[in-house]
Short mmCIF file of C-alpha atoms and ligand atoms in Angstrom, two decimals:
data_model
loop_
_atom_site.label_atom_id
_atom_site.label_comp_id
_atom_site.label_asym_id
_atom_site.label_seq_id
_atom_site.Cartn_x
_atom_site.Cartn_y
_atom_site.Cartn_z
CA UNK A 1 0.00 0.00 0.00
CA UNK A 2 1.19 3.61 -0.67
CA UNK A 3 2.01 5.24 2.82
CA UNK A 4 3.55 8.75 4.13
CA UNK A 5 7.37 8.28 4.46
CA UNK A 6 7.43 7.81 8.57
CA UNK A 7 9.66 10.10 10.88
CA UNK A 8 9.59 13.15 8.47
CA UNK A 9 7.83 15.99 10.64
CA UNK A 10 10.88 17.46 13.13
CA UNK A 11 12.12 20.59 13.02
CA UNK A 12 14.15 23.10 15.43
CA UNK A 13 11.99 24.68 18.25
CA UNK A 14 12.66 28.26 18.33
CA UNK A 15 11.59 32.01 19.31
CA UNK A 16 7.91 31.97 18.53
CA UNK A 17 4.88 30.70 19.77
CA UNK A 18 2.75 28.27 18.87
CA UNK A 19 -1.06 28.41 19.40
CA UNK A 20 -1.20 27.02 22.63
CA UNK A 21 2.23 29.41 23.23
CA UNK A 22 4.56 26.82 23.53
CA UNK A 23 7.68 27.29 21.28
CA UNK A 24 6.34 27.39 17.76
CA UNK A 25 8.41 24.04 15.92
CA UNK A 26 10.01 25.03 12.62
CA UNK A 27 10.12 28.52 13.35
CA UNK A 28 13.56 30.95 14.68
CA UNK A 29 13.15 34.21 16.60
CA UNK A 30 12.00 35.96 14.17
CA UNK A 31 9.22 33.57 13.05
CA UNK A 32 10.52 32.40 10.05
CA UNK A 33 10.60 28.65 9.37
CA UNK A 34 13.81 26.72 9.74
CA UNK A 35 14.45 22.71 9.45
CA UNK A 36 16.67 20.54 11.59
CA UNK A 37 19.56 20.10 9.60
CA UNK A 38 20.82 22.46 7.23
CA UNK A 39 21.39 19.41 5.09
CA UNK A 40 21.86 19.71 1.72
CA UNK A 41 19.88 17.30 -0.73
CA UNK A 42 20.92 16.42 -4.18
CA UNK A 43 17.82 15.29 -6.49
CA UNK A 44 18.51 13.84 -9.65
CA UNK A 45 16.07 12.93 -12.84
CA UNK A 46 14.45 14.91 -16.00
CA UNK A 47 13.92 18.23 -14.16
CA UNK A 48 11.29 20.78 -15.72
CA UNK A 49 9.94 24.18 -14.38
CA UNK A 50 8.63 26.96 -15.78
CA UNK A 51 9.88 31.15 -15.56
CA UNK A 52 6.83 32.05 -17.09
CA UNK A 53 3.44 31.36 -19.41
CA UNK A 54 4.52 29.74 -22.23
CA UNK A 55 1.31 31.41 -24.15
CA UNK A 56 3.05 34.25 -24.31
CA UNK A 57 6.75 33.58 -23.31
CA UNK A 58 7.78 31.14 -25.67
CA UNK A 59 10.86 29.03 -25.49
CA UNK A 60 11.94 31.31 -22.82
CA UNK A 61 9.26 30.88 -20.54
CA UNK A 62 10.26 26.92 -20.02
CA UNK A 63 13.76 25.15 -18.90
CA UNK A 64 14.24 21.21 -19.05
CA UNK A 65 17.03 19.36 -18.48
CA UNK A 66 17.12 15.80 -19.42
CA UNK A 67 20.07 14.83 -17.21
CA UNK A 68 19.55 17.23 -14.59
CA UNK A 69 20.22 18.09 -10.70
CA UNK A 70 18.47 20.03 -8.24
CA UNK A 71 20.09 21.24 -5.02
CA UNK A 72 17.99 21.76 -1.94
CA UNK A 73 19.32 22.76 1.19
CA UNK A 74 17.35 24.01 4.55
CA UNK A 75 14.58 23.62 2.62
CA UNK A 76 15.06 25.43 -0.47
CA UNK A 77 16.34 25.64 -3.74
CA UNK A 78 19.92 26.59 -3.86
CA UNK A 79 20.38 25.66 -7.11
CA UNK A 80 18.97 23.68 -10.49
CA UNK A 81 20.27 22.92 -13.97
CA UNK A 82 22.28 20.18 -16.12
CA UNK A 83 23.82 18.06 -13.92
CA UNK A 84 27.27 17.67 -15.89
CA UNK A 85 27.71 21.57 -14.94
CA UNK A 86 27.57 20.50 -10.97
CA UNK A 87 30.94 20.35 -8.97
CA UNK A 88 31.53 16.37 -8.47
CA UNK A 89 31.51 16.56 -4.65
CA UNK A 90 27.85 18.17 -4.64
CA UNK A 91 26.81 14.67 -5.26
CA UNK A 92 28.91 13.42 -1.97
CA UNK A 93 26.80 13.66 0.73
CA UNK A 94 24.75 11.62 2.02
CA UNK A 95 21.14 12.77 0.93
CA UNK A 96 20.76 11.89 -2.90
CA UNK A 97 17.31 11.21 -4.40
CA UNK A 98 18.52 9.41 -7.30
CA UNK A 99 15.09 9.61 -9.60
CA UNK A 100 17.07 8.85 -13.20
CA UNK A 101 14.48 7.95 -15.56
CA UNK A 102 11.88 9.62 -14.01
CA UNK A 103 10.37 13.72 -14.23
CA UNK A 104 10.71 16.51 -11.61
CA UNK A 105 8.04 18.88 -11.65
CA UNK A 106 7.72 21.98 -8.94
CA UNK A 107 4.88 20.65 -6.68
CA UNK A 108 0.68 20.82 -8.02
CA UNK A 109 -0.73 23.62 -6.71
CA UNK A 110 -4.69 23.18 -6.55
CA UNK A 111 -6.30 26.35 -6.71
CA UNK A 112 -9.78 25.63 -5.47
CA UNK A 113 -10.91 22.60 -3.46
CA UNK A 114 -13.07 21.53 -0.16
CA UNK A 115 -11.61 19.56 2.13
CA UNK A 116 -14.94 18.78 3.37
CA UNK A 117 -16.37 17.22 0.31
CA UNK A 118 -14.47 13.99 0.75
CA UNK A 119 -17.58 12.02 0.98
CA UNK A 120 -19.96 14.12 -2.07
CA UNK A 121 -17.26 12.85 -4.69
CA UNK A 122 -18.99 10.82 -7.46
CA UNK A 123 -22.42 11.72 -5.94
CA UNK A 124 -25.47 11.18 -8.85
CA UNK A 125 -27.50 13.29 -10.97
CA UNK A 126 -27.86 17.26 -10.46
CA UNK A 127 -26.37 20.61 -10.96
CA UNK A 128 -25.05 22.99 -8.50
CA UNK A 129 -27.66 24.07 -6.77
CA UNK A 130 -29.59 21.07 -5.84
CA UNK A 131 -26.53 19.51 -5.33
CA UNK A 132 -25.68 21.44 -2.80
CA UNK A 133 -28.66 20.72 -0.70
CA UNK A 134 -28.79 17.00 -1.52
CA UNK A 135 -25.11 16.16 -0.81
CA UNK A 136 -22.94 18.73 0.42
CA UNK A 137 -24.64 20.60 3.05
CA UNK A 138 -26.05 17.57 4.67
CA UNK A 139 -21.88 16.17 4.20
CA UNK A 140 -20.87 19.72 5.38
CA UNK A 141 -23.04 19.35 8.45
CA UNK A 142 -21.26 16.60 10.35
CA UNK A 143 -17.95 18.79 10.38
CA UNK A 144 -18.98 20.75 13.61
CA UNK A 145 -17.52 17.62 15.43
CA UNK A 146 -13.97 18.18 15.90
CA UNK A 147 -13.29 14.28 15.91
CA UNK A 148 -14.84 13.83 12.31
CA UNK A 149 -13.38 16.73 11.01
CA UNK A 150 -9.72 15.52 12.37
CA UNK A 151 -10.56 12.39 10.43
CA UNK A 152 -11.00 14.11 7.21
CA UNK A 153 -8.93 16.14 7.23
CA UNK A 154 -6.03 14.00 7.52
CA UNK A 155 -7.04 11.55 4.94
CA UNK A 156 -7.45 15.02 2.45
CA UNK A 157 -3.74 15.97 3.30
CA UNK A 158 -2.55 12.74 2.73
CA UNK A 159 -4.57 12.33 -0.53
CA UNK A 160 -3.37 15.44 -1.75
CA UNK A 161 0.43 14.35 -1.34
CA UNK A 162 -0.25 11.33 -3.43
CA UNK A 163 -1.48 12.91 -6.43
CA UNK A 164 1.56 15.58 -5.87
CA UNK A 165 -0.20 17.98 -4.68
CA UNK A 166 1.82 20.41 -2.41
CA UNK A 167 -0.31 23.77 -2.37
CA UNK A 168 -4.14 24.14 -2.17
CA UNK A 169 -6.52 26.87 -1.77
CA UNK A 170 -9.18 25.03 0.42
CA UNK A 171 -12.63 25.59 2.08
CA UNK A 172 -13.35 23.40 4.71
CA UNK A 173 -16.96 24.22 6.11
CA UNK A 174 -18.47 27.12 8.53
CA UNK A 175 -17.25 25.29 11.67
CA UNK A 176 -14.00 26.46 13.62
CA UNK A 177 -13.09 23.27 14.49
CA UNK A 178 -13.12 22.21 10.46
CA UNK A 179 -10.82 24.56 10.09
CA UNK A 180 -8.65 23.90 13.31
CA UNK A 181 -8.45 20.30 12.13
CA UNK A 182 -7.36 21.47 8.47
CA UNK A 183 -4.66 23.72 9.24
CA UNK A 184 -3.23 21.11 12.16
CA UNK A 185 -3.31 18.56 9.59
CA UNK A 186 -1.58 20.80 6.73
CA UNK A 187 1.25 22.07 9.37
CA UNK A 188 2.08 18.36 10.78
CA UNK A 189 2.95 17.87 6.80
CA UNK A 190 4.53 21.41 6.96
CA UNK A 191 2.27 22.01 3.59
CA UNK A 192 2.48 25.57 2.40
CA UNK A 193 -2.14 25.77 1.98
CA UNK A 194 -4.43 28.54 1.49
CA UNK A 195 -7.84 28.08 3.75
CA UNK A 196 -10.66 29.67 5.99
CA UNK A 197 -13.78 29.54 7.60
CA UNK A 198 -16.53 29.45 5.39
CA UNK A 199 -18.95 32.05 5.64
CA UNK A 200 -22.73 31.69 5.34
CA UNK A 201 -26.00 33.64 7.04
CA UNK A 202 -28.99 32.86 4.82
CA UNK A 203 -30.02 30.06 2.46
CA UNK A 204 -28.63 27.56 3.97
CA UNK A 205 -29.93 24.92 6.88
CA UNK A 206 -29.47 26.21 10.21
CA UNK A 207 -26.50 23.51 10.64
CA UNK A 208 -25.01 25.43 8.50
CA UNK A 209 -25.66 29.19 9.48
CA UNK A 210 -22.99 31.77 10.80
CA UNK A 211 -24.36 34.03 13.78
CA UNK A 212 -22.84 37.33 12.77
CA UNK A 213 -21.03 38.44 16.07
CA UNK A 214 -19.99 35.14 16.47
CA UNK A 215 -18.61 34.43 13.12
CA UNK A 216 -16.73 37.77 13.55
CA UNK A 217 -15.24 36.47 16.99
CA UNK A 218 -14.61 32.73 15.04
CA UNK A 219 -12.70 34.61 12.02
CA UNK A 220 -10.61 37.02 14.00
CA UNK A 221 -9.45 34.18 15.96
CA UNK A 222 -8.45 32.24 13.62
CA UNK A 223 -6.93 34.53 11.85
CA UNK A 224 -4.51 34.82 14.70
CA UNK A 225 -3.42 32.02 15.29
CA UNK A 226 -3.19 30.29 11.84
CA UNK A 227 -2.53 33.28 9.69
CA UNK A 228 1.51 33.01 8.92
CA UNK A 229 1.64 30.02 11.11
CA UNK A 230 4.52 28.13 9.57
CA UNK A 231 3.48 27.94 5.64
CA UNK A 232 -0.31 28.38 6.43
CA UNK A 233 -2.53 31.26 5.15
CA UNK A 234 -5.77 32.45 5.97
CA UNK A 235 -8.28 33.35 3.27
CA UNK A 236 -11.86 34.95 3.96
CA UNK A 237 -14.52 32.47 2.36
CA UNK A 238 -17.55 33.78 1.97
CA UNK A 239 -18.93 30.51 0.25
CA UNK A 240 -20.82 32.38 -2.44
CA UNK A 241 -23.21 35.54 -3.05
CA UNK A 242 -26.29 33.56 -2.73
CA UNK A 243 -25.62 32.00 0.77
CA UNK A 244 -24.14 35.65 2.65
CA UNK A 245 -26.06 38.26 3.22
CA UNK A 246 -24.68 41.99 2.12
CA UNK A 247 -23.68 42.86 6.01
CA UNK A 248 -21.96 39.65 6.16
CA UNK A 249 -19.95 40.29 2.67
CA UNK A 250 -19.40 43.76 3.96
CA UNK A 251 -17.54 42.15 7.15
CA UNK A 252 -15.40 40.49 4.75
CA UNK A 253 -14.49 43.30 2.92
CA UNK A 254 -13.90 45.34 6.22
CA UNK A 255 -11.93 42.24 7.45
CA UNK A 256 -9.77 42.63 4.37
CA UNK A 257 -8.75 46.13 5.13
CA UNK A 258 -8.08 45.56 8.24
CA UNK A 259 -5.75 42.63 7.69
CA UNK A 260 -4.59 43.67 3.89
CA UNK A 261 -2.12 40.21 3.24
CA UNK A 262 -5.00 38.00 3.71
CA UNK A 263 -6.12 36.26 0.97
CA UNK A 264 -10.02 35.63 -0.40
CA UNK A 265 -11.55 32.76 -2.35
CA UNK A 266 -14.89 32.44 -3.26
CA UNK A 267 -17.35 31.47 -6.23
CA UNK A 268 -18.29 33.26 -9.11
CA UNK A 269 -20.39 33.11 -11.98
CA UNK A 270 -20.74 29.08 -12.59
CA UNK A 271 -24.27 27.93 -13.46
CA UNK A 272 -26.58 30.52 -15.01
CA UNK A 273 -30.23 29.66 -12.10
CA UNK A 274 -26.99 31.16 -9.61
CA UNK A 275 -26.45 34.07 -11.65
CA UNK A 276 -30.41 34.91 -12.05
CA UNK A 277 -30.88 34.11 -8.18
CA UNK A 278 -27.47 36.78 -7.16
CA UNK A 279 -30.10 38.75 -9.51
CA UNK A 280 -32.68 38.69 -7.65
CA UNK A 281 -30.74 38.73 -3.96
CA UNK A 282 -28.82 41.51 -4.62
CA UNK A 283 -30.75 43.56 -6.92
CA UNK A 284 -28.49 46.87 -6.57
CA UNK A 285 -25.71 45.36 -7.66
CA UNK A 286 -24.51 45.41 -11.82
CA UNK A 287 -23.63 41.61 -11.80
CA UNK A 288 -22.68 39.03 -10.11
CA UNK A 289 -18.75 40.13 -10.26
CA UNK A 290 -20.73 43.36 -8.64
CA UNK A 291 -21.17 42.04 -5.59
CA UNK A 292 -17.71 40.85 -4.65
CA UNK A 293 -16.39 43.98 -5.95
CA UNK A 294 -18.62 46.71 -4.28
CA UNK A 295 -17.81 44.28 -0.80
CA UNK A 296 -14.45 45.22 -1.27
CA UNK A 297 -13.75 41.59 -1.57
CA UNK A 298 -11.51 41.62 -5.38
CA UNK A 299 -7.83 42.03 -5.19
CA UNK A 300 -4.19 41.07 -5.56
CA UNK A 301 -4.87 37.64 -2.92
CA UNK A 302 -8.08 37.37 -4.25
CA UNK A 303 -9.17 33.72 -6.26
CA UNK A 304 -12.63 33.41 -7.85
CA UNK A 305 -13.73 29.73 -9.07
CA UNK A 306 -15.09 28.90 -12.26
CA UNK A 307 -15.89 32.39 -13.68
CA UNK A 308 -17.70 31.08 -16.89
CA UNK A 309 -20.28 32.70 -17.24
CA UNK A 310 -18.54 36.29 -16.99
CA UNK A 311 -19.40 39.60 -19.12
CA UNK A 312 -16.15 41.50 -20.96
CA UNK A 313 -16.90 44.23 -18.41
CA UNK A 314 -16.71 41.91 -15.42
CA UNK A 315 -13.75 40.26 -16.88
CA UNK A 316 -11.73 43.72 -16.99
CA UNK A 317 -12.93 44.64 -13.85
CA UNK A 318 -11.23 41.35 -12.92
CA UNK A 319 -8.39 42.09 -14.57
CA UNK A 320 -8.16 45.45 -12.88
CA UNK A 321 -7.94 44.59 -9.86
CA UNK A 322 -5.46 41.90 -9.77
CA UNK A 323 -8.26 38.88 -9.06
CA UNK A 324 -7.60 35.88 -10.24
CA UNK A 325 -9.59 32.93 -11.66
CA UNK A 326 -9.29 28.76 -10.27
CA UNK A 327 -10.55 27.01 -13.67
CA UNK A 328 -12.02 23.70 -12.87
CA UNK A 329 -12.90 22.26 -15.85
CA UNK A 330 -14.04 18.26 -14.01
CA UNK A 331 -16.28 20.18 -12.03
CA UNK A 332 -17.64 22.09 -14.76
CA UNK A 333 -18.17 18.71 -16.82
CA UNK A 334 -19.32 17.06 -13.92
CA UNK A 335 -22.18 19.21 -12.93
CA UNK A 336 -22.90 20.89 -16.19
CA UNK A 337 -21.92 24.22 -15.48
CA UNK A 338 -20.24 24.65 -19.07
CA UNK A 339 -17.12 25.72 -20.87
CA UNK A 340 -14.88 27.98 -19.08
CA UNK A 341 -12.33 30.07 -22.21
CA UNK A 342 -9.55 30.28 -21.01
CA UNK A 343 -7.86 32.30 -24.12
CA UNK A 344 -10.68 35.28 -23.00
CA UNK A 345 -9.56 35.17 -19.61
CA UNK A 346 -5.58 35.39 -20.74
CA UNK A 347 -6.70 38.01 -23.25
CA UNK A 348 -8.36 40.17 -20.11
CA UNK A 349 -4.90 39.71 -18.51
CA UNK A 350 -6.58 37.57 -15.62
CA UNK A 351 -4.21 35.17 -13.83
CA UNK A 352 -5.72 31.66 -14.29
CA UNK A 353 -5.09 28.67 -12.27
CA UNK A 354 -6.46 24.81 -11.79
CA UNK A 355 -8.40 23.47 -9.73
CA UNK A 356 -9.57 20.26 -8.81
CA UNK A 357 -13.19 21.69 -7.01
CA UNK A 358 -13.66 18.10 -5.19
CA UNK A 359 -16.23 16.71 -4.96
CA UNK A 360 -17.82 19.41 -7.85
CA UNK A 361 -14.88 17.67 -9.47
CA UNK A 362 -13.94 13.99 -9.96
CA UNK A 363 -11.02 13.38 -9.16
CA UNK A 364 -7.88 14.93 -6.94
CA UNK A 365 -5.24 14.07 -9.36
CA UNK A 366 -3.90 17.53 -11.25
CA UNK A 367 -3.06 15.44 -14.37
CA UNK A 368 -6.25 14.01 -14.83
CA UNK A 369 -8.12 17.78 -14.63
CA UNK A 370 -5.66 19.12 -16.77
CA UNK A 371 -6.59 16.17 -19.53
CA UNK A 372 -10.66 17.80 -18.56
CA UNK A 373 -8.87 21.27 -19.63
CA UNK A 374 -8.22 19.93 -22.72
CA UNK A 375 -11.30 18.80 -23.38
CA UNK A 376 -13.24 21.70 -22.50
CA UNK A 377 -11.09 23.64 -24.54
CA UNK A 378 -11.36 21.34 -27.60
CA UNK A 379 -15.30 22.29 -27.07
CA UNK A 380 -14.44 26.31 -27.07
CA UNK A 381 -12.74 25.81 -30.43
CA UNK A 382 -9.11 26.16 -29.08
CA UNK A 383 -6.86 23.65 -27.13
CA UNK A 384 -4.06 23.59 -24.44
CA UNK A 385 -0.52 22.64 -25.48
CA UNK A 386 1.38 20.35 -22.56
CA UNK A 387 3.59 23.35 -21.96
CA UNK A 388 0.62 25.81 -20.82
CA UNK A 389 -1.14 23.05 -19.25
CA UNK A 390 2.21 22.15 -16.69
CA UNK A 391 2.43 26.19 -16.31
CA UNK A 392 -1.26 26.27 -15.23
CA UNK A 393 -0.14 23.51 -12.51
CA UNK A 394 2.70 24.53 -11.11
CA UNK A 395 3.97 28.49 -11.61
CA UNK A 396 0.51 29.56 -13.24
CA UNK A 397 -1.39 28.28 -9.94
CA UNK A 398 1.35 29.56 -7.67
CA UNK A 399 1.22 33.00 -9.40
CA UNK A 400 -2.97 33.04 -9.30
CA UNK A 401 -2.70 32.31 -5.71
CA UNK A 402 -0.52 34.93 -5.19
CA UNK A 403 2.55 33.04 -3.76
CA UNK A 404 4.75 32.84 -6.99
CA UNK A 405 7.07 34.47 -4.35
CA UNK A 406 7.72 31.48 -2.89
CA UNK A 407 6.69 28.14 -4.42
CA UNK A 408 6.10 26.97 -7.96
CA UNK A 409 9.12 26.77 -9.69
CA UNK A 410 12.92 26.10 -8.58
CA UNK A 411 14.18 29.38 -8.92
CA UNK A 412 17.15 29.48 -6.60
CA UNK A 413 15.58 30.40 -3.14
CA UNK A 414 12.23 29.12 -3.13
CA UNK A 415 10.70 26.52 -0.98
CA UNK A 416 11.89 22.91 -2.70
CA UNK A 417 8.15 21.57 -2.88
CA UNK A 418 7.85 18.83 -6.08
CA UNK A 419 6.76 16.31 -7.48
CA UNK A 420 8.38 12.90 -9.45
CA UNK A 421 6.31 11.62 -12.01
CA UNK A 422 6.41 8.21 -13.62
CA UNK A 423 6.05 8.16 -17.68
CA UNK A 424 5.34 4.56 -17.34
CA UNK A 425 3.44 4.02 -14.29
CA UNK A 426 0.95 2.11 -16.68
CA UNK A 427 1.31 0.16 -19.52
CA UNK A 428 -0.61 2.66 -21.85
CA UNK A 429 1.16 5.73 -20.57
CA UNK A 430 4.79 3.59 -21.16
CA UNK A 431 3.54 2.49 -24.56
CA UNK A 432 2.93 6.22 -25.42
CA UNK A 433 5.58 7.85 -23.97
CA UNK A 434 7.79 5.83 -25.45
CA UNK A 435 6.74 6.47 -28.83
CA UNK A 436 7.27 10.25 -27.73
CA UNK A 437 9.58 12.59 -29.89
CA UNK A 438 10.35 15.24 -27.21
CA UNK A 439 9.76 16.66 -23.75
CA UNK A 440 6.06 18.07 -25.17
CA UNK A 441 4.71 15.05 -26.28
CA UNK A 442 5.42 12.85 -23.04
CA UNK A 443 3.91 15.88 -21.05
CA UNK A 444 0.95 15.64 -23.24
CA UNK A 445 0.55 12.00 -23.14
CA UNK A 446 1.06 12.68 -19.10
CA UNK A 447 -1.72 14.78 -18.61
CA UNK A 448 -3.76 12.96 -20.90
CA UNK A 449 -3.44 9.21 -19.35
CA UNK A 450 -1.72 9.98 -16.23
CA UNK A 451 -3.27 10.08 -12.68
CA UNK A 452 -2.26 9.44 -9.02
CA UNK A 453 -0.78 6.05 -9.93
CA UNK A 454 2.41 8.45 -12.37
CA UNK A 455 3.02 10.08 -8.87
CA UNK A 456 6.05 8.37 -7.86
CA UNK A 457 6.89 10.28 -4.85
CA UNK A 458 5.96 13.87 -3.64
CA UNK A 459 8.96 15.83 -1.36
CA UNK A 460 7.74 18.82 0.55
CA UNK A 461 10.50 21.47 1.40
CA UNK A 462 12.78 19.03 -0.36
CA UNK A 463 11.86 15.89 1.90
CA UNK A 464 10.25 12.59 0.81
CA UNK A 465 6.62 13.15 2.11
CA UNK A 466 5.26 10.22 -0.13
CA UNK A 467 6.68 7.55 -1.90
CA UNK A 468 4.57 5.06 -4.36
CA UNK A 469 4.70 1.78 -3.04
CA UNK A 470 6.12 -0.41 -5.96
CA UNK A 471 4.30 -3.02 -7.40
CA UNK A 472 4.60 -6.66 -5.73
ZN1 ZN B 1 -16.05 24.92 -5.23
#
């Protein structure tokens, strides 16, 4: 069976406190996060990252090196390129991830996904809204027990590891405790995630419902004591228009003023009975992108998901002010919401990144929603070359999520998150790559037949986190 690589999770005690105010682990005086061991880490194998789109940065935007090495040490990357250009006793030490034969990709970054829709994957038969109230809220519900929501939350971390998955932007549910349970579960794996309370007061079951003062009280605390907590980050996630009322989108907005480095995910513009009902609710407002924007709710940290159906004024509006867009084509299959175009949204000048949207989506595996991308934008009468479609899941996601400063590719001084891919973990994808001319074509055959069974290991802050168990 696949399992987490055991005895992984040490690291120096230091200055700061943690939330109970013992000595925060991982973290020096000053707060910033420091390992054990200054050790430094050798990785070998096909290495590929990205400096840029490759829709509009060409050759440039992309370096692979066949033979390459990657040098990690305290955590990040100190330096990457053709390993015949490395000094001979860089490869002496002692901790050297020999992955010959195999492909190095900066870590999946999922930019929209609920960790509390474990259990409303694969669920039959009905579009957004009425799925909603069939599965998810009644799913959604159980969360307020801090045992349950412990349980999940672990087995999400863990789940996101094996598909190589090393960033997410994630809504858990309205309860404090879901979110407790997701950030303690994301730090233990020292997993640099994006998350917050969910926010909802109005139609929604009363399992469900914020009280406004004590939301306030809920988010404020969290806030402190998750928000920069080792590689954690609090986002304000109002779930969508529909389900907050305008007081309790105008907290969020005055939340984000107050606290101007948080970042905010929410919903927009997916099915067209949501659009009609925002309509309706919020009648003063232009559009749906209206709402968020008049809230105060639509800048530089700010991710909206889906965004399909979206007017050429809404989209520069976007555009404008720095929000981005998490496109999530499964979900969009799965529940019918339609075709998200991706060249409009580049043509805006609208960061764009991928997201899984479990359990809107099908499945947690990056490669597999990147082969949906494709499809979708076969339908939209364009398509998605391997190159864009790797950008989209690594630097692209990083850069929509408003972290390109730290993860996403290997530039020298980022955090040494990635992932090792297998181009023949089955026998179709080995068949195919095989026949493949060039880097291009096994990335497209990747994303095409590949899933969580190519993820061959997953290292977080260059340490072996997961490791496929091989075949007996
Ligand atoms: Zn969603």
């Amino acid at each position: 069976m696949p399992g987490l690589v055991p005895g992984i999770h040490v690291f120096l005690t230091g200055g700061s406190k943690d939330v109970d105010g013992r000595d925060k682990p991982g973290h020096d005086a000053l707060g910033n996060h420091r390992r054990t061991s200054p050790m430094k880490r050798i990785i070998r194998g096909s290495i590929l990252h990205f400096l840029s789109d490759p829709a509009s940065g060409g050759a440039a935007a992309w370096q692979y090196w066949e033979d390459g090495a990657l040098v990690v040490e305290d955590g990040r990357v100190l330096r990457v390129g053709e390993r015949r250009d490395f000094e001979p006793n860089d490869f002496g030490g002692p901790a050297i991830h020999d992955y010959r034969g195999k492909l190095i990709l900066p870590g999946f970054v999922d930019t929209h996904i609920h960790s509390a829709q474990v259990d409303v994957i694969a669920s039959f038969g009905t579009q957004l809204l009425d799925w909603l109230e069939r599965y998810t809220y009644p799913a959604e519900a159980k969360f307020a027990d801090p045992g349950h929501a412990a349980a999940v939350a672990a087995f999400f971390c863990d789940e996101l590891l094996h598909n190589g998955t090393t960033t997410a932007a994630i809504f858990p549910t309205v309860h404090k405790a879901s979110v407790d349970a997701l950030f303690a579960a994301a730090r233990k794996r020292q997993m640099r995630m994006v998350a917050g309370k969910v926010m909802m007061d109005r139609n929604c079951p009363a399992a469900l419902r914020d009280d406004g003062t004590a939301a306030e009280a809920d988010i404020r605390d969290l806030i402190a004591r998750w928000h920069g907590t080792d590689r954690l980050a609090y986002a304000l996630t109002p779930r969508f228009a529909p389900t907050s009322s305008p007081g309790q989108l105008a907290l969020a907005g005055r939340l984000l003023r107050e606290f101007p480095d948080l970042h905010v995910q929410t919903h927009l513009a997916e099915n067209k009975d949501e659009i009609r009902w925002v309509a309706e609710l919020f009648p003063e407002a232009a559009s749906y992108y209206d709402v968020y924007a008049r809230a105060g709710l639509v800048g530089p940290r700010s991710i909206f998901a889906h965004c399909i159906h979206l007017g050429d004024d809404d989209l520069a509006g976007l555009a404008a002010a720095g929000g981005a867009i998490a496109f999530c084509p499964s979900s969009n299959l799965f529940v019918g919401s339609g075709l998200f175009d991706l060249e409009r949204a580049r043509a805006a000048g609208v960061r764009v990144g991928i997201g899984t949207d479990v359990g809107g989506g099908t499945s947690y595996s990056i490669l597999r929603t990147l082969a949906d991308a494709y499809k979708v934008l076969q339908l939209n009468g364009t398509n998605l070359d391997a190159l864009r479609a790797f950008h989209l899941a690594t630097l692209g996601g990083a850069a929509a999520l408003g972290l390109a400063d730290k993860i996403g590719n290997f530039a020298p001084g980022k955090e040494a998150d990635f992932v090792v891919l297998d181009l023949a973990a089955t026998r179709v994808l080995a068949r195919r790559t095989a026949q493949a001319a060039n880097i291009e074509e096994q990335l497209f055959a990747l994303m095409t037949l590949g899933d969580d069974r190519s993820v061959f290991a997953t290292h977080i802050l260059g340490e072996p986190v997961y490791r496929r168990a091989m075949p007996t």
